[in-house]
Amino acid sequence: MTEEKFIHDCKTVLKFIQLYCESEHIKTKKSKNSIQLNYNDKNLNKKIDYLLCKKCKKTLNYSYVKLQECIHDDKPSCRKCPKPCYDKAEWKHLAKIMRYSGLRLGILKIKNKLFRRFKKSA
């Protein structure tokens, strides 16, 4: 996996987990944190800030470690991976987050396209 792909995947996982956490853990205390991205023992000089509850932070850290350890040069989606590295319980939890957030991001994307289209014609 290239460094750019690694950074993109880290940001994508974070976006999905943040959306899930904001919606599902409304009353849970969240703390501001950051991750310094490292890939193949190399500091990428890229820091990502985020605001998550403890449970979602744990999920993000777990996902980050698994992304770092991915053995594939051309990384498939984890769902299609011939050698999944996630523990079954963690994989099910992240799959739930991805389904939840993916649906909302898809709906938001459609909503924004429709809004722009109607705004242009008005």
mmCIF file of C-alpha atoms in Angstrom:
data_model
loop_
_atom_site.group_PDB
_atom_site.id
_atom_site.type_symbol
_atom_site.label_atom_id
_atom_site.label_comp_id
_atom_site.label_asym_id
_atom_site.label_seq_id
_atom_site.Cartn_x
_atom_site.Cartn_y
_atom_site.Cartn_z
ATOM 1 C CA MET A 1 0.000 0.000 0.000
ATOM 2 C CA THR A 2 1.315 3.450 -0.821
ATOM 3 C CA GLU A 3 1.684 6.163 1.807
ATOM 4 C CA GLU A 4 -1.030 8.221 0.086
ATOM 5 C CA LYS A 5 -3.441 5.261 0.177
ATOM 6 C CA PHE A 6 -2.606 4.671 3.837
ATOM 7 C CA ILE A 7 -3.326 8.324 4.726
ATOM 8 C CA HIS A 8 -6.561 8.241 2.696
ATOM 9 C CA ASP A 9 -7.720 5.036 4.405
ATOM 10 C CA CYS A 10 -6.909 6.445 7.871
ATOM 11 C CA LYS A 11 -8.905 9.595 7.144
ATOM 12 C CA THR A 12 -11.808 7.564 5.755
ATOM 13 C CA VAL A 13 -12.004 5.290 8.805
ATOM 14 C CA LEU A 14 -11.834 8.350 11.063
ATOM 15 C CA LYS A 15 -14.634 10.099 9.145
ATOM 16 C CA PHE A 16 -16.886 7.035 9.452
ATOM 17 C CA ILE A 17 -16.157 6.558 13.173
ATOM 18 C CA GLN A 18 -16.658 10.281 13.921
ATOM 19 C CA LEU A 19 -20.032 10.334 12.163
ATOM 20 C CA TYR A 20 -21.113 7.229 14.053
ATOM 21 C CA CYS A 21 -19.877 8.586 17.403
ATOM 22 C CA GLU A 22 -21.566 11.985 16.902
ATOM 23 C CA SER A 23 -24.891 10.307 16.148
ATOM 24 C CA GLU A 24 -24.887 7.296 18.472
ATOM 25 C CA HIS A 25 -22.973 8.561 21.513
ATOM 26 C CA ILE A 26 -24.585 11.976 21.893
ATOM 27 C CA LYS A 27 -24.491 12.078 25.697
ATOM 28 C CA THR A 28 -21.122 10.373 26.088
ATOM 29 C CA LYS A 29 -18.188 12.565 27.037
ATOM 30 C CA LYS A 30 -15.794 13.072 24.145
ATOM 31 C CA SER A 31 -12.191 14.196 24.288
ATOM 32 C CA LYS A 32 -10.002 15.881 21.725
ATOM 33 C CA ASN A 33 -7.118 13.690 20.556
ATOM 34 C CA SER A 34 -4.731 13.302 17.661
ATOM 35 C CA ILE A 35 -2.859 10.557 15.871
ATOM 36 C CA GLN A 36 0.591 10.985 14.384
ATOM 37 C CA LEU A 37 0.569 8.838 11.244
ATOM 38 C CA ASN A 38 3.430 6.388 10.858
ATOM 39 C CA TYR A 39 3.692 3.830 8.102
ATOM 40 C CA ASN A 40 6.389 1.162 7.712
ATOM 41 C CA ASP A 41 8.279 2.689 10.671
ATOM 42 C CA LYS A 42 8.362 6.033 8.866
ATOM 43 C CA ASN A 43 6.879 9.225 10.295
ATOM 44 C CA LEU A 44 4.644 10.716 7.589
ATOM 45 C CA ASN A 45 4.636 14.197 9.177
ATOM 46 C CA LYS A 46 0.857 13.981 9.154
ATOM 47 C CA LYS A 47 -1.181 14.519 12.307
ATOM 48 C CA ILE A 48 -4.933 13.976 12.401
ATOM 49 C CA ASP A 49 -7.043 15.604 15.126
ATOM 50 C CA TYR A 50 -10.350 14.120 16.195
ATOM 51 C CA LEU A 51 -13.059 14.244 18.866
ATOM 52 C CA LEU A 52 -14.342 10.842 20.014
ATOM 53 C CA CYS A 53 -15.644 9.012 23.072
ATOM 54 C CA LYS A 54 -13.408 6.388 24.718
ATOM 55 C CA LYS A 55 -15.075 3.424 22.983
ATOM 56 C CA CYS A 56 -14.806 4.971 19.507
ATOM 57 C CA LYS A 57 -11.227 6.072 20.209
ATOM 58 C CA LYS A 58 -10.383 2.450 21.007
ATOM 59 C CA THR A 59 -12.001 1.352 17.725
ATOM 60 C CA LEU A 60 -10.059 3.993 15.781
ATOM 61 C CA ASN A 61 -6.749 2.999 17.365
ATOM 62 C CA TYR A 62 -7.426 -0.676 16.631
ATOM 63 C CA SER A 63 -8.248 0.124 12.998
ATOM 64 C CA TYR A 64 -5.161 2.305 12.680
ATOM 65 C CA VAL A 65 -2.912 -0.527 13.924
ATOM 66 C CA LYS A 66 -4.530 -2.970 11.494
ATOM 67 C CA LEU A 67 -4.054 -0.548 8.585
ATOM 68 C CA GLN A 68 -0.382 -0.231 9.505
ATOM 69 C CA GLU A 69 0.018 -4.002 9.595
ATOM 70 C CA CYS A 70 -1.773 -4.699 6.296
ATOM 71 C CA ILE A 71 0.427 -7.043 4.247
ATOM 72 C CA HIS A 72 -1.156 -6.288 0.865
ATOM 73 C CA ASP A 73 0.589 -4.041 -1.647
ATOM 74 C CA ASP A 74 -2.693 -3.412 -3.434
ATOM 75 C CA LYS A 75 -4.988 -3.291 -0.412
ATOM 76 C CA PRO A 76 -8.438 -4.785 -0.973
ATOM 77 C CA SER A 77 -11.386 -3.710 1.132
ATOM 78 C CA CYS A 78 -11.328 -5.605 4.410
ATOM 79 C CA ARG A 79 -14.627 -7.260 3.499
ATOM 80 C CA LYS A 80 -13.028 -8.848 0.414
ATOM 81 C CA CYS A 81 -9.646 -9.643 2.004
ATOM 82 C CA PRO A 82 -8.456 -13.248 1.600
ATOM 83 C CA LYS A 83 -6.618 -13.035 4.964
ATOM 84 C CA PRO A 84 -8.643 -10.821 7.314
ATOM 85 C CA CYS A 85 -6.576 -9.479 10.223
ATOM 86 C CA TYR A 86 -9.418 -8.073 12.346
ATOM 87 C CA ASP A 87 -10.730 -10.093 15.289
ATOM 88 C CA LYS A 88 -14.267 -11.210 14.509
ATOM 89 C CA ALA A 89 -15.902 -9.048 17.212
ATOM 90 C CA GLU A 90 -13.950 -5.938 16.180
ATOM 91 C CA TRP A 91 -14.691 -6.586 12.515
ATOM 92 C CA LYS A 92 -18.428 -6.855 13.221
ATOM 93 C CA HIS A 93 -18.349 -3.626 15.229
ATOM 94 C CA LEU A 94 -16.480 -1.733 12.496
ATOM 95 C CA ALA A 95 -18.782 -3.188 9.822
ATOM 96 C CA LYS A 96 -21.746 -1.809 11.807
ATOM 97 C CA ILE A 97 -20.056 1.618 11.922
ATOM 98 C CA MET A 98 -19.285 1.520 8.180
ATOM 99 C CA ARG A 99 -22.857 0.553 7.268
ATOM 100 C CA TYR A 100 -24.312 3.267 9.486
ATOM 101 C CA SER A 101 -21.969 6.028 8.334
ATOM 102 C CA GLY A 102 -21.810 4.939 4.712
ATOM 103 C CA LEU A 103 -25.578 5.139 4.397
ATOM 104 C CA ARG A 104 -25.661 8.619 5.923
ATOM 105 C CA LEU A 105 -22.759 9.883 3.825
ATOM 106 C CA GLY A 106 -24.428 8.510 0.698
ATOM 107 C CA ILE A 107 -27.716 10.195 1.529
ATOM 108 C CA LEU A 108 -25.895 13.438 2.321
ATOM 109 C CA LYS A 109 -24.076 13.295 -1.014
ATOM 110 C CA ILE A 110 -27.356 12.801 -2.920
ATOM 111 C CA LYS A 111 -29.012 15.589 -0.914
ATOM 112 C CA ASN A 112 -26.164 18.002 -1.720
ATOM 113 C CA LYS A 113 -26.289 17.155 -5.451
ATOM 114 C CA LEU A 114 -30.042 17.735 -5.563
ATOM 115 C CA PHE A 115 -29.714 20.975 -3.618
ATOM 116 C CA ARG A 116 -27.032 22.270 -6.030
ATOM 117 C CA ARG A 117 -29.103 21.262 -9.055
ATOM 118 C CA PHE A 118 -32.227 23.025 -7.807
ATOM 119 C CA LYS A 119 -30.215 26.043 -6.719
ATOM 120 C CA LYS A 120 -28.751 26.409 -10.242
ATOM 121 C CA SER A 121 -32.153 26.197 -11.901
ATOM 122 C CA ALA A 122 -33.728 28.738 -9.538
#
